Amino acid sequence: MENKEVMEKIVSLCKRRGFIFQSSEIYGGLASAWDYGPLGVELKRNVKEAWWKSVVHTREDVVGLDASILMSPKVWDASGHTENFHDDKVDCRYCKKRFRSDQLEERDCKTREKCDFTEARAFNLMFKTHLGPVEDEKAVTYLRPETAQGIFVNFKNVLDSTHRKLPLGIAQIGKSFRNEITPGNFTFRTREFEQMEIEYFTHPDQAEACHQQWIDERFQWYLDLGMTKDRLRLRKHPDDELAHYAKGCSDIEYEFPFGWSELEGIANRTDFDLKQHAQFSGEKLQYHDQVAGEKYFPFVIEPSGGVDRATLAFLVDAYHEEEVEGRSRVSLRLSPKLAPIKVAVLPLLKKNVDLVELARRIKKDLQKDIVCVYDDTAAIGKLYRRQDEVGTCFCVTVDVDSLEDGQVTVRERDSMKQERISVEGLKEYLMSKL
Ligand code: GAP
C-alpha cells in the first residue's frame, strides 16, 4: 500500500468510527483543527493517563501541576518567546499563499512553477489576544505556546508548598497554541494542541547524566505501550537547530506514512528560564540546598511530548490490514492500556430474551471495572469486524449454550482465538489478560 493511501485510510477510519472529526465541519471545516469523537477522546485520555502514571504516580521525584493558559505577558518577554519564537515566512505574489521559508521545497502548491516569493520575514507564532474589554497594547497577552512556562513561574510555589528537595520534576498536561504557518498531516501539526511536559530541576553537575536518563526512559515509554521498535528512533539536534534556551536536545521520532517526524523532544534547558524569570520578576528563584550549604539556579531537563502526535502515532502503528477467508480484515492492534474499549459483550441472538438478559447482566457487572460496550445491532461476524476496527481487545459472545453451561466465548482481537470461559470467572480472566 502506498504511504499516502495508508494515511487516507486512517483518516477515513477515524471519521467513520468516531475517533477524530474535522472541527466545525458543518460550516465547511476549520483548517487543521480537529475534534476527538467518542472513541478518540477515550484513546487520548488513555495516552495521557499512561503518561501521568509513568512520570508522576510511579515516581517519587515528580509532582503534577495544572497552570492556566493565559499568563502575564511579562512571562513571554522573560522566556524569550516575544523576541525569538518565530518562523521565517515568505508570501507568494502569484498564489497568495504563505510558506515557511525553510519548507519551500516541500510546499503544497498547485502552481509551483509560477511561485514568486517575497523576502523572508519573521513571523511570531504566538496567538495574540486581549484581556478585558479594551483592545489596546496594555491589554495584549498571548495563548501559551508551551505549557513549560506555567511550570517555571510556579517553581517556587511548588517547592514551598511541598517541602521537596531537588532533584524534582514538575509535570503538566495541557493545551498550547501556535499560529503555525504550515499546519498539516492530519493532527500532526495543528495550531491548537496538547502537550505533556516535565521540567526536571536538578543540580547543574547532574544535568548531562539526567538528560540521558530521561531520553532512555521516554523512548522506553513508547515501546512499553506497544509501539514498533523499528519505527522509532532518536535524533540529536545539531547546534544550529537548538531552541534559544537549549544546550542540547534529542528528539524521539516516529516513522509516519509521511516520513520520520518528531513525537517528543528531550532538551537540556540549562538554568535559562529560572534565571530569566528571576531577573524579570525580581523574585529569588535560586534553590537553597541547606545540607550542602549551596545556593544555585538548577538546570532543567525537559521531556516535552505532544499528546495529539503520540495519539496519532499509536493509531498509525496499530493499523493492521490482512486477508482473512478471502475478505479484508482491518484491526487496530492497540495496547490494552490504550484501547478505547477493552471488552464488547455481544449476544448471538438478539431475539432470545434470556440470552439478551444474560449478556446485559454480564456487561453491567464488567463495566464496574472494565471499559466495555454492549452491542446487538448486527450479525456476529459484523459485530466482530466493528470491534476489531476500533481496537477492542476482547469480544465476549453469549450464545444459547451459555444459558445451559454458564460459559461464554471470549475472542481475542489479534489472534482471533476463541476460548470458552465461565461467566463466574470471566471478569477475573479478562482483568488478568488486560
Ligand atoms: N517546551 C518545549 C517545547 O514546546 P517543542 O519541540 O516546540 O518544545 C514539544 O514542542 C512537543 O509538542 C513536540 O515534540 C510535539 O509533540 C508537540 N507539538 C509542538 N508543536 C505542535 C503542533 N503545532 N501541533 C501538534 N503538536 C505539536
PDB file of C-alpha atoms and ligand atoms in Angstrom, residues 32 81 85 125 145-149 152 176-180 182-184 186-199 222 237 243 245 249 251-252 261-267 269 302-310, ligand 1:
ATOM      1  CA  SER A  32      -6.047  21.966  10.726  1.00  0.00           C
ATOM      2  CA  HIS A  81       9.188  33.962  23.196  1.00  0.00           C
ATOM      3  CA  PHE A  85       9.609  32.445  18.915  1.00  0.00           C
ATOM      4  CA  LEU A 125       3.976  32.078  16.269  1.00  0.00           C
ATOM      5  CA  PRO A 145       2.788  28.386  23.090  1.00  0.00           C
ATOM      6  CA  GLU A 146       4.173  25.817  25.562  1.00  0.00           C
ATOM      7  CA  THR A 147       2.983  24.585  28.951  1.00  0.00           C
ATOM      8  CA  ALA A 148       6.545  24.782  30.289  1.00  0.00           C
ATOM      9  CA  GLN A 149       6.417  28.417  31.415  1.00  0.00           C
ATOM     10  CA  PHE A 152       8.804  27.723  35.710  1.00  0.00           C
ATOM     11  CA  SER A 176      -0.810  25.034  23.821  1.00  0.00           C
ATOM     12  CA  PHE A 177      -1.313  27.252  20.813  1.00  0.00           C
ATOM     13  CA  ARG A 178       0.915  28.235  17.911  1.00  0.00           C
ATOM     14  CA  ASN A 179      -0.065  30.102  14.829  1.00  0.00           C
ATOM     15  CA  GLU A 180       1.748  27.610  12.598  1.00  0.00           C
ATOM     16  CA  THR A 182       2.081  25.351   7.573  1.00  0.00           C
ATOM     17  CA  PRO A 183      -0.033  23.059   9.727  1.00  0.00           C
ATOM     18  CA  GLY A 184      -0.933  19.691   8.284  1.00  0.00           C
ATOM     19  CA  PHE A 186      -3.916  15.426   9.963  1.00  0.00           C
ATOM     20  CA  THR A 187      -3.424  16.000  13.720  1.00  0.00           C
ATOM     21  CA  PHE A 188       0.372  16.033  13.465  1.00  0.00           C
ATOM     22  CA  ARG A 189       0.839  19.792  13.212  1.00  0.00           C
ATOM     23  CA  THR A 190      -2.054  21.940  14.337  1.00  0.00           C
ATOM     24  CA  ARG A 191      -2.488  25.390  15.797  1.00  0.00           C
ATOM     25  CA  GLU A 192      -4.155  24.157  18.972  1.00  0.00           C
ATOM     26  CA  PHE A 193      -2.663  21.046  20.528  1.00  0.00           C
ATOM     27  CA  GLU A 194      -1.988  19.358  23.810  1.00  0.00           C
ATOM     28  CA  GLN A 195       1.437  18.926  25.326  1.00  0.00           C
ATOM     29  CA  MET A 196       2.669  16.663  28.096  1.00  0.00           C
ATOM     30  CA  GLU A 197       5.757  18.235  29.593  1.00  0.00           C
ATOM     31  CA  ILE A 198       8.083  17.673  32.500  1.00  0.00           C
ATOM     32  CA  GLU A 199      10.530  20.234  33.787  1.00  0.00           C
ATOM     33  CA  TYR A 222       6.569   4.294  23.661  1.00  0.00           C
ATOM     34  CA  HIS A 237      19.782  18.193  17.251  1.00  0.00           C
ATOM     35  CA  ALA A 243      15.918  26.392  20.500  1.00  0.00           C
ATOM     36  CA  TYR A 245      17.034  28.213  25.532  1.00  0.00           C
ATOM     37  CA  CYS A 249      18.179  18.246  22.582  1.00  0.00           C
ATOM     38  CA  ASP A 251      14.011  14.087  19.516  1.00  0.00           C
ATOM     39  CA  ILE A 252      12.131  10.838  19.623  1.00  0.00           C
ATOM     40  CA  SER A 261       8.757  13.095  12.327  1.00  0.00           C
ATOM     41  CA  GLU A 262       9.137  14.345  15.891  1.00  0.00           C
ATOM     42  CA  LEU A 263       6.982  12.923  18.668  1.00  0.00           C
ATOM     43  CA  GLU A 264       8.829  14.380  21.598  1.00  0.00           C
ATOM     44  CA  GLY A 265      11.881  16.496  22.323  1.00  0.00           C
ATOM     45  CA  ILE A 266      14.058  15.982  25.385  1.00  0.00           C
ATOM     46  CA  ALA A 267      16.065  19.131  25.956  1.00  0.00           C
ATOM     47  CA  ARG A 269      17.197  23.899  29.047  1.00  0.00           C
ATOM     48  CA  GLU A 302      12.657  18.880  29.723  1.00  0.00           C
ATOM     49  CA  PRO A 303      10.941  15.891  28.136  1.00  0.00           C
ATOM     50  CA  SER A 304       8.250  17.579  26.055  1.00  0.00           C
ATOM     51  CA  GLY A 305       5.796  15.474  24.061  1.00  0.00           C
ATOM     52  CA  GLY A 306       2.650  16.110  22.068  1.00  0.00           C
ATOM     53  CA  VAL A 307      -0.488  14.283  23.165  1.00  0.00           C
ATOM     54  CA  ASP A 308      -2.030  14.539  19.708  1.00  0.00           C
ATOM     55  CA  ARG A 309       1.152  13.374  17.998  1.00  0.00           C
ATOM     56  CA  ALA A 310       1.539  10.408  20.321  1.00  0.00           C
TER      57      ALA A 310
HETATM   58  N1  GAP B   1       8.545  23.276  25.870  1.00  0.00           N
HETATM   59  C1  GAP B   1       9.299  22.799  24.772  1.00  0.00           C
HETATM   60  C2  GAP B   1       8.535  22.720  23.547  1.00  0.00           C
HETATM   61  O1  GAP B   1       7.417  23.188  23.485  1.00  0.00           O
HETATM   62  P1  GAP B   1       8.607  21.820  21.091  1.00  0.00           P
HETATM   63  O2  GAP B   1       9.564  20.869  20.452  1.00  0.00           O
HETATM   64  O3  GAP B   1       8.327  23.084  20.416  1.00  0.00           O
HETATM   65  O4  GAP B   1       9.180  22.061  22.551  1.00  0.00           O
HETATM   66  C3  GAP B   1       7.205  19.882  22.122  1.00  0.00           C
HETATM   67  O5  GAP B   1       7.254  21.052  21.340  1.00  0.00           O
HETATM   68  C4  GAP B   1       6.245  18.887  21.528  1.00  0.00           C
HETATM   69  O6  GAP B   1       4.957  19.480  21.377  1.00  0.00           O
HETATM   70  C5  GAP B   1       6.627  18.394  20.131  1.00  0.00           C
HETATM   71  O7  GAP B   1       7.547  17.328  20.207  1.00  0.00           O
HETATM   72  C6  GAP B   1       5.292  17.945  19.594  1.00  0.00           C
HETATM   73  O8  GAP B   1       4.987  16.643  20.034  1.00  0.00           O
HETATM   74  C7  GAP B   1       4.313  18.920  20.242  1.00  0.00           C
HETATM   75  N2  GAP B   1       3.998  19.994  19.281  1.00  0.00           N
HETATM   76  C8  GAP B   1       4.690  21.118  19.052  1.00  0.00           C
HETATM   77  N3  GAP B   1       4.094  21.864  18.098  1.00  0.00           N
HETATM   78  C9  GAP B   1       2.985  21.193  17.721  1.00  0.00           C
HETATM   79  C10 GAP B   1       1.949  21.438  16.769  1.00  0.00           C
HETATM   80  N4  GAP B   1       1.913  22.541  16.049  1.00  0.00           N
HETATM   81  N5  GAP B   1       0.975  20.506  16.634  1.00  0.00           N
HETATM   82  C11 GAP B   1       0.973  19.383  17.390  1.00  0.00           C
HETATM   83  N6  GAP B   1       1.921  19.106  18.303  1.00  0.00           N
HETATM   84  C12 GAP B   1       2.915  19.988  18.476  1.00  0.00           C
END
